[in-house]
Amino acid sequence: NAGVTQTPKFRILKIGQSMTLQCTQDMNHNYMYWYRQDPGMGLKLIYYSVGAGITDKGEVPNGYNVSRSTTEDFPLRLELAAPSQTSVYFCASSYGTGSYYEQYFGPGTRLTVT
Amino acid sequence: GQQVMQIPQYQHVQEGEDFTTYCNSSTTLSNIQWYKQRPGGHPVFLIQLVKSGEVKKQKRLTFQFGEAKKNSSLHITATQTTDVGTYFCAGAAGGTSYGKLTFGQGTILTVHP
C-alpha cells in the first residue's frame, strides 16, 4: 500500500493563479481531510469528506474548494491564489464512521504564493 | 468553537533528560490523539486516549488523559536524539464530529547530544 499520496510536493504560484492539489489514498478509507500548516502552528482543517459525493467545510475553508467523486481521491482547488495561502498542505484519511480512528497523513505539498 | 492549547511551544533538553508537553481543551473531549512530526515530515499517529484518567505507555513515552477529559500530557523519559520533532495533541469532540480533530499548536522538541 502506498498509503496517502499527494502531488505536487512543491509549487510556486503567482497571485491570482489557480491550482489543484491532488490527494489519493489506497486504504479504502471513508473519511478524508485537508489541513494547512503555517510555520510554528498546528494544523487547521480546511475541508473534509465522509464519503464519495459528501464534503463539508472545516475551520478555514475560504479560498478553497473540494470535490470527492471517488473513495480514493480528494482534490483541493485553490482559486485566485493569495499570499495568505502560502503554507504546507496535508491530506489525511481515516477509516471508520467516528472519531476513534487514527488519521494517516500524506507527505504534504509546500505552496508559496508570491 | 473548540480550542486546544498546548504548552510549551518549544523545549530544548540535553539527551537523557525528561520532557513533558501539556494539552488543554476548552471543551470536554470524546478522545484525544497524539501525533509526532519529524522536521520536514508529516504527522504520524502515536496513540489515542479515550477513557477518563487513562494512562498508556509506549516504551519511554507515557500518555495521560485527565479525569475531566479536557487535558492530556505526554511525558518522555530519558530523551534520545531520535525523539526530535514536533509533538501535537489533537482533540475529538465526538458525536457527529465525523472524526474531525482540533490540533494544538504543537511542542517543538530539540534534543542536544
PDB file of N, CA and C in Angstrom, chain A residues 8-112:
ATOM      1  N   PRO A   8       1.432  18.228  -6.236  1.00  0.00           N
ATOM      2  CA  PRO A   8       2.893  18.112  -6.279  1.00  0.00           C
ATOM      3  C   PRO A   8       3.495  18.209  -4.884  1.00  0.00           C
ATOM      4  N   LYS A   9       4.778  18.016  -4.752  1.00  0.00           N
ATOM      5  CA  LYS A   9       5.481  18.197  -3.476  1.00  0.00           C
ATOM      6  C   LYS A   9       5.730  19.666  -3.195  1.00  0.00           C
ATOM      7  N   PHE A  10       6.047  20.401  -4.209  1.00  0.00           N
ATOM      8  CA  PHE A  10       6.326  21.837  -4.088  1.00  0.00           C
ATOM      9  C   PHE A  10       5.650  22.569  -5.239  1.00  0.00           C
ATOM     10  N   ARG A  11       5.266  23.830  -4.966  1.00  0.00           N
ATOM     11  CA  ARG A  11       4.700  24.629  -6.049  1.00  0.00           C
ATOM     12  C   ARG A  11       4.823  26.094  -5.670  1.00  0.00           C
ATOM     13  N   ILE A  12       5.182  26.906  -6.676  1.00  0.00           N
ATOM     14  CA  ILE A  12       5.180  28.354  -6.502  1.00  0.00           C
ATOM     15  C   ILE A  12       4.119  28.924  -7.429  1.00  0.00           C
ATOM     16  N   LEU A  13       3.219  29.699  -6.880  1.00  0.00           N
ATOM     17  CA  LEU A  13       2.141  30.312  -7.647  1.00  0.00           C
ATOM     18  C   LEU A  13       2.277  31.824  -7.612  1.00  0.00           C
ATOM     19  N   LYS A  14       1.826  32.445  -8.668  1.00  0.00           N
ATOM     20  CA  LYS A  14       1.723  33.896  -8.628  1.00  0.00           C
ATOM     21  C   LYS A  14       0.334  34.267  -8.110  1.00  0.00           C
ATOM     22  N   ILE A  15       0.249  35.437  -7.514  1.00  0.00           N
ATOM     23  CA  ILE A  15      -1.035  35.935  -7.001  1.00  0.00           C
ATOM     24  C   ILE A  15      -2.076  35.895  -8.116  1.00  0.00           C
ATOM     25  N   GLY A  16      -3.247  35.355  -7.810  1.00  0.00           N
ATOM     26  CA  GLY A  16      -4.331  35.298  -8.773  1.00  0.00           C
ATOM     27  C   GLY A  16      -4.402  34.016  -9.581  1.00  0.00           C
ATOM     28  N   GLN A  17      -3.315  33.218  -9.558  1.00  0.00           N
ATOM     29  CA  GLN A  17      -3.349  31.947 -10.285  1.00  0.00           C
ATOM     30  C   GLN A  17      -4.179  30.925  -9.514  1.00  0.00           C
ATOM     31  N   SER A  18      -4.522  29.855 -10.192  1.00  0.00           N
ATOM     32  CA  SER A  18      -5.278  28.780  -9.567  1.00  0.00           C
ATOM     33  C   SER A  18      -4.509  27.472  -9.706  1.00  0.00           C
ATOM     34  N   MET A  19      -4.818  26.525  -8.847  1.00  0.00           N
ATOM     35  CA  MET A  19      -4.194  25.216  -8.965  1.00  0.00           C
ATOM     36  C   MET A  19      -5.006  24.187  -8.170  1.00  0.00           C
ATOM     37  N   THR A  20      -4.753  22.932  -8.484  1.00  0.00           N
ATOM     38  CA  THR A  20      -5.387  21.831  -7.765  1.00  0.00           C
ATOM     39  C   THR A  20      -4.317  20.984  -7.103  1.00  0.00           C
ATOM     40  N   LEU A  21      -4.471  20.762  -5.805  1.00  0.00           N
ATOM     41  CA  LEU A  21      -3.608  19.855  -5.068  1.00  0.00           C
ATOM     42  C   LEU A  21      -4.282  18.480  -5.076  1.00  0.00           C
ATOM     43  N   GLN A  22      -3.505  17.489  -5.505  1.00  0.00           N
ATOM     44  CA  GLN A  22      -4.069  16.142  -5.624  1.00  0.00           C
ATOM     45  C   GLN A  22      -3.797  15.327  -4.364  1.00  0.00           C
ATOM     46  N   CYS A  23      -4.760  14.494  -4.008  1.00  0.00           N
ATOM     47  CA  CYS A  23      -4.620  13.579  -2.866  1.00  0.00           C
ATOM     48  C   CYS A  23      -5.302  12.264  -3.213  1.00  0.00           C
ATOM     49  N   THR A  24      -4.589  11.181  -3.024  1.00  0.00           N
ATOM     50  CA  THR A  24      -5.122   9.847  -3.286  1.00  0.00           C
ATOM     51  C   THR A  24      -4.741   8.907  -2.151  1.00  0.00           C
ATOM     52  N   GLN A  25      -5.706   8.077  -1.744  1.00  0.00           N
ATOM     53  CA  GLN A  25      -5.396   7.063  -0.730  1.00  0.00           C
ATOM     54  C   GLN A  25      -5.859   5.699  -1.242  1.00  0.00           C
ATOM     55  N   ASP A  26      -5.087   4.671  -0.900  1.00  0.00           N
ATOM     56  CA  ASP A  26      -5.387   3.328  -1.386  1.00  0.00           C
ATOM     57  C   ASP A  26      -5.761   2.391  -0.248  1.00  0.00           C
ATOM     58  N   MET A  27      -6.268   2.948   0.849  1.00  0.00           N
ATOM     59  CA  MET A  27      -6.616   2.154   2.024  1.00  0.00           C
ATOM     60  C   MET A  27      -8.125   1.962   2.153  1.00  0.00           C
ATOM     61  N   ASN A  28      -8.876   2.423   1.166  1.00  0.00           N
ATOM     62  CA  ASN A  28     -10.339   2.310   1.176  1.00  0.00           C
ATOM     63  C   ASN A  28     -10.954   3.019   2.387  1.00  0.00           C
ATOM     64  N   HIS A  29     -10.345   4.143   2.773  1.00  0.00           N
ATOM     65  CA  HIS A  29     -10.862   4.904   3.903  1.00  0.00           C
ATOM     66  C   HIS A  29     -12.056   5.745   3.494  1.00  0.00           C
ATOM     67  N   ASN A  30     -13.027   5.815   4.395  1.00  0.00           N
ATOM     68  CA  ASN A  30     -14.201   6.634   4.122  1.00  0.00           C
ATOM     69  C   ASN A  30     -13.906   8.120   4.272  1.00  0.00           C
ATOM     70  N   TYR A  31     -13.187   8.455   5.337  1.00  0.00           N
ATOM     71  CA  TYR A  31     -13.015   9.853   5.693  1.00  0.00           C
ATOM     72  C   TYR A  31     -11.712  10.393   5.132  1.00  0.00           C
ATOM     73  N   MET A  32     -11.804  11.603   4.591  1.00  0.00           N
ATOM     74  CA  MET A  32     -10.602  12.282   4.109  1.00  0.00           C
ATOM     75  C   MET A  32     -10.652  13.745   4.533  1.00  0.00           C
ATOM     76  N   TYR A  33      -9.456  14.321   4.724  1.00  0.00           N
ATOM     77  CA  TYR A  33      -9.340  15.661   5.289  1.00  0.00           C
ATOM     78  C   TYR A  33      -8.246  16.443   4.562  1.00  0.00           C
ATOM     79  N   TRP A  34      -8.433  17.735   4.518  1.00  0.00           N
ATOM     80  CA  TRP A  34      -7.392  18.648   4.071  1.00  0.00           C
ATOM     81  C   TRP A  34      -7.070  19.615   5.214  1.00  0.00           C
ATOM     82  N   TYR A  35      -5.765  19.725   5.504  1.00  0.00           N
ATOM     83  CA  TYR A  35      -5.279  20.645   6.518  1.00  0.00           C
ATOM     84  C   TYR A  35      -4.248  21.587   5.887  1.00  0.00           C
ATOM     85  N   ARG A  36      -4.101  22.730   6.511  1.00  0.00           N
ATOM     86  CA  ARG A  36      -2.963  23.580   6.223  1.00  0.00           C
ATOM     87  C   ARG A  36      -2.173  23.786   7.505  1.00  0.00           C
ATOM     88  N   GLN A  37      -0.855  23.886   7.346  1.00  0.00           N
ATOM     89  CA  GLN A  37       0.020  24.087   8.489  1.00  0.00           C
ATOM     90  C   GLN A  37       0.917  25.285   8.216  1.00  0.00           C
ATOM     91  N   ASP A  38       0.743  26.335   8.992  1.00  0.00           N
ATOM     92  CA  ASP A  38       1.587  27.517   8.887  1.00  0.00           C
ATOM     93  C   ASP A  38       2.749  27.371   9.868  1.00  0.00           C
ATOM     94  N   PRO A  39       3.875  28.031   9.605  1.00  0.00           N
ATOM     95  CA  PRO A  39       5.073  27.862  10.444  1.00  0.00           C
ATOM     96  C   PRO A  39       4.782  28.048  11.928  1.00  0.00           C
ATOM     97  N   GLY A  40       5.226  27.093  12.734  1.00  0.00           N
ATOM     98  CA  GLY A  40       5.060  27.199  14.177  1.00  0.00           C
ATOM     99  C   GLY A  40       3.636  27.013  14.665  1.00  0.00           C
ATOM    100  N   MET A  41       2.769  26.585  13.766  1.00  0.00           N
ATOM    101  CA  MET A  41       1.360  26.443  14.139  1.00  0.00           C
ATOM    102  C   MET A  41       0.927  24.995  14.002  1.00  0.00           C
ATOM    103  N   GLY A  42      -0.188  24.711  14.593  1.00  0.00           N
ATOM    104  CA  GLY A  42      -0.788  23.396  14.421  1.00  0.00           C
ATOM    105  C   GLY A  42      -1.466  23.289  13.076  1.00  0.00           C
ATOM    106  N   LEU A  43      -2.195  22.236  12.894  1.00  0.00           N
ATOM    107  CA  LEU A  43      -2.898  22.001  11.642  1.00  0.00           C
ATOM    108  C   LEU A  43      -4.313  22.545  11.740  1.00  0.00           C
ATOM    109  N   LYS A  44      -4.706  23.264  10.697  1.00  0.00           N
ATOM    110  CA  LYS A  44      -6.061  23.810  10.623  1.00  0.00           C
ATOM    111  C   LYS A  44      -6.843  23.052   9.549  1.00  0.00           C
ATOM    112  N   LEU A  45      -8.032  22.614   9.890  1.00  0.00           N
ATOM    113  CA  LEU A  45      -8.849  21.844   8.954  1.00  0.00           C
ATOM    114  C   LEU A  45      -9.501  22.762   7.931  1.00  0.00           C
ATOM    115  N   ILE A  46      -9.305  22.436   6.651  1.00  0.00           N
ATOM    116  CA  ILE A  46      -9.866  23.256   5.571  1.00  0.00           C
ATOM    117  C   ILE A  46     -11.229  22.683   5.139  1.00  0.00           C
ATOM    118  N   TYR A  47     -11.212  21.427   4.705  1.00  0.00           N
ATOM    119  CA  TYR A  47     -12.412  20.715   4.285  1.00  0.00           C
ATOM    120  C   TYR A  47     -12.252  19.256   4.686  1.00  0.00           C
ATOM    121  N   TYR A  48     -13.384  18.581   4.758  1.00  0.00           N
ATOM    122  CA  TYR A  48     -13.341  17.158   4.999  1.00  0.00           C
ATOM    123  C   TYR A  48     -14.462  16.472   4.221  1.00  0.00           C
ATOM    124  N   SER A  49     -14.334  15.149   4.108  1.00  0.00           N
ATOM    125  CA  SER A  49     -15.322  14.364   3.373  1.00  0.00           C
ATOM    126  C   SER A  49     -15.557  13.052   4.110  1.00  0.00           C
ATOM    127  N   VAL A  50     -16.804  12.665   4.210  1.00  0.00           N
ATOM    128  CA  VAL A  50     -17.139  11.411   4.895  1.00  0.00           C
ATOM    129  C   VAL A  50     -17.437  10.285   3.913  1.00  0.00           C
ATOM    130  N   GLY A  51     -17.325  10.589   2.634  1.00  0.00           N
ATOM    131  CA  GLY A  51     -17.536   9.573   1.612  1.00  0.00           C
ATOM    132  C   GLY A  51     -17.680  10.227   0.262  1.00  0.00           C
ATOM    133  N   ALA A  52     -17.661   9.420  -0.776  1.00  0.00           N
ATOM    134  CA  ALA A  52     -17.782   9.956  -2.131  1.00  0.00           C
ATOM    135  C   ALA A  52     -19.070  10.771  -2.256  1.00  0.00           C
ATOM    136  N   GLY A  53     -18.918  11.965  -2.799  1.00  0.00           N
ATOM    137  CA  GLY A  53     -20.062  12.845  -3.012  1.00  0.00           C
ATOM    138  C   GLY A  53     -20.457  13.703  -1.827  1.00  0.00           C
ATOM    139  N   ILE A  54     -19.761  13.526  -0.687  1.00  0.00           N
ATOM    140  CA  ILE A  54     -20.134  14.273   0.529  1.00  0.00           C
ATOM    141  C   ILE A  54     -18.925  15.028   1.048  1.00  0.00           C
ATOM    142  N   THR A  55     -19.032  16.354   1.078  1.00  0.00           N
ATOM    143  CA  THR A  55     -17.946  17.180   1.613  1.00  0.00           C
ATOM    144  C   THR A  55     -18.548  18.250   2.513  1.00  0.00           C
ATOM    145  N   ASP A  56     -17.703  18.790   3.386  1.00  0.00           N
ATOM    146  CA  ASP A  56     -18.171  19.862   4.269  1.00  0.00           C
ATOM    147  C   ASP A  56     -16.989  20.724   4.677  1.00  0.00           C
ATOM    148  N   LYS A  57     -17.311  21.952   5.098  1.00  0.00           N
ATOM    149  CA  LYS A  57     -16.280  22.911   5.459  1.00  0.00           C
ATOM    150  C   LYS A  57     -15.695  22.592   6.818  1.00  0.00           C
ATOM    151  N   GLY A  58     -14.409  22.921   6.936  1.00  0.00           N
ATOM    152  CA  GLY A  58     -13.738  22.842   8.213  1.00  0.00           C
ATOM    153  C   GLY A  58     -13.617  24.224   8.825  1.00  0.00           C
ATOM    154  N   GLU A  59     -12.499  24.452   9.487  1.00  0.00           N
ATOM    155  CA  GLU A  59     -12.289  25.705  10.219  1.00  0.00           C
ATOM    156  C   GLU A  59     -11.917  26.875   9.316  1.00  0.00           C
ATOM    157  N   VAL A  60     -11.151  26.599   8.232  1.00  0.00           N
ATOM    158  CA  VAL A  60     -10.632  27.682   7.381  1.00  0.00           C
ATOM    159  C   VAL A  60     -10.893  27.407   5.902  1.00  0.00           C
ATOM    160  N   PRO A  61     -12.148  27.372   5.445  1.00  0.00           N
ATOM    161  CA  PRO A  61     -12.450  26.970   4.070  1.00  0.00           C
ATOM    162  C   PRO A  61     -12.346  28.064   3.011  1.00  0.00           C
ATOM    163  N   ASN A  62     -12.280  29.342   3.438  1.00  0.00           N
ATOM    164  CA  ASN A  62     -12.348  30.433   2.460  1.00  0.00           C
ATOM    165  C   ASN A  62     -11.168  30.406   1.499  1.00  0.00           C
ATOM    166  N   GLY A  63     -11.474  30.495   0.197  1.00  0.00           N
ATOM    167  CA  GLY A  63     -10.451  30.496  -0.839  1.00  0.00           C
ATOM    168  C   GLY A  63     -10.146  29.112  -1.388  1.00  0.00           C
ATOM    169  N   TYR A  64     -10.865  28.103  -0.898  1.00  0.00           N
ATOM    170  CA  TYR A  64     -10.634  26.708  -1.315  1.00  0.00           C
ATOM    171  C   TYR A  64     -11.949  26.045  -1.714  1.00  0.00           C
ATOM    172  N   ASN A  65     -11.801  25.028  -2.545  1.00  0.00           N
ATOM    173  CA  ASN A  65     -12.940  24.175  -2.875  1.00  0.00           C
ATOM    174  C   ASN A  65     -12.469  22.736  -2.984  1.00  0.00           C
ATOM    175  N   VAL A  66     -13.384  21.813  -2.746  1.00  0.00           N
ATOM    176  CA  VAL A  66     -13.044  20.394  -2.835  1.00  0.00           C
ATOM    177  C   VAL A  66     -14.156  19.659  -3.580  1.00  0.00           C
ATOM    178  N   SER A  67     -13.806  18.452  -3.974  1.00  0.00           N
ATOM    179  CA  SER A  67     -14.787  17.529  -4.542  1.00  0.00           C
ATOM    180  C   SER A  67     -14.361  16.123  -4.159  1.00  0.00           C
ATOM    181  N   ARG A  68     -15.283  15.201  -4.158  1.00  0.00           N
ATOM    182  CA  ARG A  68     -14.950  13.800  -3.857  1.00  0.00           C
ATOM    183  C   ARG A  68     -15.843  12.920  -4.710  1.00  0.00           C
ATOM    184  N   SER A  69     -15.344  12.617  -5.892  1.00  0.00           N
ATOM    185  CA  SER A  69     -16.118  11.792  -6.818  1.00  0.00           C
ATOM    186  C   SER A  69     -15.861  10.306  -6.611  1.00  0.00           C
ATOM    187  N   THR A  70     -14.727   9.956  -6.000  1.00  0.00           N
ATOM    188  CA  THR A  70     -14.414   8.555  -5.726  1.00  0.00           C
ATOM    189  C   THR A  70     -13.955   8.425  -4.275  1.00  0.00           C
ATOM    190  N   THR A  71     -13.928   7.201  -3.780  1.00  0.00           N
ATOM    191  CA  THR A  71     -13.415   6.973  -2.429  1.00  0.00           C
ATOM    192  C   THR A  71     -11.940   7.340  -2.331  1.00  0.00           C
ATOM    193  N   GLU A  72     -11.205   7.114  -3.411  1.00  0.00           N
ATOM    194  CA  GLU A  72      -9.749   7.252  -3.362  1.00  0.00           C
ATOM    195  C   GLU A  72      -9.252   8.683  -3.432  1.00  0.00           C
ATOM    196  N   ASP A  73      -9.950   9.553  -4.169  1.00  0.00           N
ATOM    197  CA  ASP A  73      -9.397  10.866  -4.494  1.00  0.00           C
ATOM    198  C   ASP A  73     -10.141  12.003  -3.802  1.00  0.00           C
ATOM    199  N   PHE A  74      -9.354  12.993  -3.384  1.00  0.00           N
ATOM    200  CA  PHE A  74      -9.948  14.149  -2.684  1.00  0.00           C
ATOM    201  C   PHE A  74      -9.117  15.382  -3.047  1.00  0.00           C
ATOM    202  N   PRO A  75      -9.309  15.945  -4.233  1.00  0.00           N
ATOM    203  CA  PRO A  75      -8.515  17.097  -4.656  1.00  0.00           C
ATOM    204  C   PRO A  75      -8.965  18.388  -3.981  1.00  0.00           C
ATOM    205  N   LEU A  76      -7.999  19.274  -3.765  1.00  0.00           N
ATOM    206  CA  LEU A  76      -8.247  20.599  -3.172  1.00  0.00           C
ATOM    207  C   LEU A  76      -7.935  21.647  -4.224  1.00  0.00           C
ATOM    208  N   ARG A  77      -8.893  22.497  -4.489  1.00  0.00           N
ATOM    209  CA  ARG A  77      -8.742  23.530  -5.506  1.00  0.00           C
ATOM    210  C   ARG A  77      -8.532  24.889  -4.850  1.00  0.00           C
ATOM    211  N   LEU A  78      -7.474  25.586  -5.299  1.00  0.00           N
ATOM    212  CA  LEU A  78      -7.242  26.960  -4.872  1.00  0.00           C
ATOM    213  C   LEU A  78      -7.597  27.881  -6.029  1.00  0.00           C
ATOM    214  N   GLU A  79      -8.528  28.762  -5.810  1.00  0.00           N
ATOM    215  CA  GLU A  79      -8.907  29.745  -6.819  1.00  0.00           C
ATOM    216  C   GLU A  79      -8.336  31.098  -6.422  1.00  0.00           C
ATOM    217  N   LEU A  80      -7.782  31.811  -7.386  1.00  0.00           N
ATOM    218  CA  LEU A  80      -7.275  33.169  -7.134  1.00  0.00           C
ATOM    219  C   LEU A  80      -6.322  33.185  -5.931  1.00  0.00           C
ATOM    220  N   ALA A  81      -5.189  32.526  -6.094  1.00  0.00           N
ATOM    221  CA  ALA A  81      -4.245  32.378  -5.002  1.00  0.00           C
ATOM    222  C   ALA A  81      -3.827  33.730  -4.416  1.00  0.00           C
ATOM    223  N   ALA A  82      -3.693  33.734  -3.079  1.00  0.00           N
ATOM    224  CA  ALA A  82      -3.273  34.922  -2.348  1.00  0.00           C
ATOM    225  C   ALA A  82      -2.072  34.565  -1.473  1.00  0.00           C
ATOM    226  N   PRO A  83      -1.225  35.562  -1.133  1.00  0.00           N
ATOM    227  CA  PRO A  83      -0.057  35.276  -0.281  1.00  0.00           C
ATOM    228  C   PRO A  83      -0.434  34.591   1.033  1.00  0.00           C
ATOM    229  N   SER A  84      -1.633  34.864   1.540  1.00  0.00           N
ATOM    230  CA  SER A  84      -2.060  34.251   2.799  1.00  0.00           C
ATOM    231  C   SER A  84      -2.258  32.734   2.677  1.00  0.00           C
ATOM    232  N   GLN A  85      -2.256  32.239   1.443  1.00  0.00           N
ATOM    233  CA  GLN A  85      -2.399  30.799   1.240  1.00  0.00           C
ATOM    234  C   GLN A  85      -1.049  30.082   1.144  1.00  0.00           C
ATOM    235  N   THR A  86       0.026  30.832   1.324  1.00  0.00           N
ATOM    236  CA  THR A  86       1.337  30.210   1.442  1.00  0.00           C
ATOM    237  C   THR A  86       1.355  29.344   2.698  1.00  0.00           C
ATOM    238  N   SER A  87       1.610  28.068   2.532  1.00  0.00           N
ATOM    239  CA  SER A  87       1.501  27.139   3.652  1.00  0.00           C
ATOM    240  C   SER A  87       1.943  25.754   3.202  1.00  0.00           C
ATOM    241  N   VAL A  88       1.946  24.835   4.132  1.00  0.00           N
ATOM    242  CA  VAL A  88       2.118  23.425   3.800  1.00  0.00           C
ATOM    243  C   VAL A  88       0.754  22.760   3.936  1.00  0.00           C
ATOM    244  N   TYR A  89       0.360  22.044   2.905  1.00  0.00           N
ATOM    245  CA  TYR A  89      -0.959  21.427   2.867  1.00  0.00           C
ATOM    246  C   TYR A  89      -0.820  19.916   3.031  1.00  0.00           C
ATOM    247  N   PHE A  90      -1.556  19.387   3.981  1.00  0.00           N
ATOM    248  CA  PHE A  90      -1.562  17.953   4.229  1.00  0.00           C
ATOM    249  C   PHE A  90      -2.951  17.393   3.982  1.00  0.00           C
ATOM    250  N   CYS A  91      -2.962  16.275   3.290  1.00  0.00           N
ATOM    251  CA  CYS A  91      -4.167  15.490   3.128  1.00  0.00           C
ATOM    252  C   CYS A  91      -4.082  14.315   4.093  1.00  0.00           C
ATOM    253  N   ALA A  92      -5.194  13.904   4.653  1.00  0.00           N
ATOM    254  CA  ALA A  92      -5.214  12.775   5.572  1.00  0.00           C
ATOM    255  C   ALA A  92      -6.455  11.937   5.323  1.00  0.00           C
ATOM    256  N   SER A  93      -6.391  10.697   5.734  1.00  0.00           N
ATOM    257  CA  SER A  93      -7.560   9.822   5.617  1.00  0.00           C
ATOM    258  C   SER A  93      -7.711   9.000   6.882  1.00  0.00           C
ATOM    259  N   SER A  94      -8.911   8.516   7.070  1.00  0.00           N
ATOM    260  CA  SER A  94      -9.213   7.763   8.287  1.00  0.00           C
ATOM    261  C   SER A  94     -10.293   6.740   7.976  1.00  0.00           C
ATOM    262  N   TYR A  95     -10.153   5.566   8.593  1.00  0.00           N
ATOM    263  CA  TYR A  95     -11.164   4.531   8.419  1.00  0.00           C
ATOM    264  C   TYR A  95     -12.239   4.713   9.480  1.00  0.00           C
ATOM    265  N   GLY A  96     -13.475   4.392   9.165  1.00  0.00           N
ATOM    266  CA  GLY A  96     -14.481   4.335  10.201  1.00  0.00           C
ATOM    267  C   GLY A  96     -15.442   5.502  10.189  1.00  0.00           C
ATOM    268  N   THR A  97     -16.422   5.394  11.010  1.00  0.00           N
ATOM    269  CA  THR A  97     -17.502   6.361  10.989  1.00  0.00           C
ATOM    270  C   THR A  97     -17.512   7.260  12.219  1.00  0.00           C
ATOM    271  N   GLY A  98     -16.466   7.235  13.006  1.00  0.00           N
ATOM    272  CA  GLY A  98     -16.453   8.070  14.199  1.00  0.00           C
ATOM    273  C   GLY A  98     -15.105   8.692  14.434  1.00  0.00           C
ATOM    274  N   SER A  99     -14.917   9.146  15.649  1.00  0.00           N
ATOM    275  CA  SER A  99     -13.685   9.856  15.978  1.00  0.00           C
ATOM    276  C   SER A  99     -12.579   8.929  16.436  1.00  0.00           C
ATOM    277  N   TYR A 100     -12.857   7.632  16.549  1.00  0.00           N
ATOM    278  CA  TYR A 100     -11.926   6.751  17.243  1.00  0.00           C
ATOM    279  C   TYR A 100     -10.950   6.054  16.315  1.00  0.00           C
ATOM    280  N   TYR A 101     -10.579   6.746  15.265  1.00  0.00           N
ATOM    281  CA  TYR A 101      -9.642   6.164  14.321  1.00  0.00           C
ATOM    282  C   TYR A 101      -8.544   7.159  14.020  1.00  0.00           C
ATOM    283  N   GLU A 102      -7.346   6.644  13.932  1.00  0.00           N
ATOM    284  CA  GLU A 102      -6.213   7.498  13.645  1.00  0.00           C
ATOM    285  C   GLU A 102      -6.299   8.028  12.220  1.00  0.00           C
ATOM    286  N   GLN A 103      -5.643   9.156  12.026  1.00  0.00           N
ATOM    287  CA  GLN A 103      -5.569   9.724  10.691  1.00  0.00           C
ATOM    288  C   GLN A 103      -4.189   9.438  10.107  1.00  0.00           C
ATOM    289  N   TYR A 104      -4.199   9.071   8.831  1.00  0.00           N
ATOM    290  CA  TYR A 104      -2.968   8.816   8.093  1.00  0.00           C
ATOM    291  C   TYR A 104      -2.733  10.015   7.181  1.00  0.00           C
ATOM    292  N   PHE A 105      -1.542  10.582   7.296  1.00  0.00           N
ATOM    293  CA  PHE A 105      -1.236  11.801   6.553  1.00  0.00           C
ATOM    294  C   PHE A 105      -0.377  11.507   5.334  1.00  0.00           C
ATOM    295  N   GLY A 106      -0.596  12.312   4.296  1.00  0.00           N
ATOM    296  CA  GLY A 106       0.289  12.297   3.150  1.00  0.00           C
ATOM    297  C   GLY A 106       1.536  13.113   3.436  1.00  0.00           C
ATOM    298  N   PRO A 107       2.490  13.133   2.496  1.00  0.00           N
ATOM    299  CA  PRO A 107       3.773  13.812   2.722  1.00  0.00           C
ATOM    300  C   PRO A 107       3.690  15.322   2.653  1.00  0.00           C
ATOM    301  N   GLY A 108       2.595  15.866   2.156  1.00  0.00           N
ATOM    302  CA  GLY A 108       2.413  17.308   2.127  1.00  0.00           C
ATOM    303  C   GLY A 108       2.786  17.957   0.805  1.00  0.00           C
ATOM    304  N   THR A 109       2.194  19.120   0.567  1.00  0.00           N
ATOM    305  CA  THR A 109       2.532  19.986  -0.574  1.00  0.00           C
ATOM    306  C   THR A 109       2.928  21.340  -0.016  1.00  0.00           C
ATOM    307  N   ARG A 110       4.149  21.764  -0.349  1.00  0.00           N
ATOM    308  CA  ARG A 110       4.623  23.071   0.111  1.00  0.00           C
ATOM    309  C   ARG A 110       4.323  24.103  -0.956  1.00  0.00           C
ATOM    310  N   LEU A 111       3.423  25.034  -0.634  1.00  0.00           N
ATOM    311  CA  LEU A 111       2.959  26.020  -1.601  1.00  0.00           C
ATOM    312  C   LEU A 111       3.405  27.410  -1.196  1.00  0.00           C
ATOM    313  N   THR A 112       3.975  28.119  -2.157  1.00  0.00           N
ATOM    314  CA  THR A 112       4.347  29.523  -1.960  1.00  0.00           C
ATOM    315  C   THR A 112       3.585  30.356  -2.974  1.00  0.00           C
TER     316      THR A 112
END
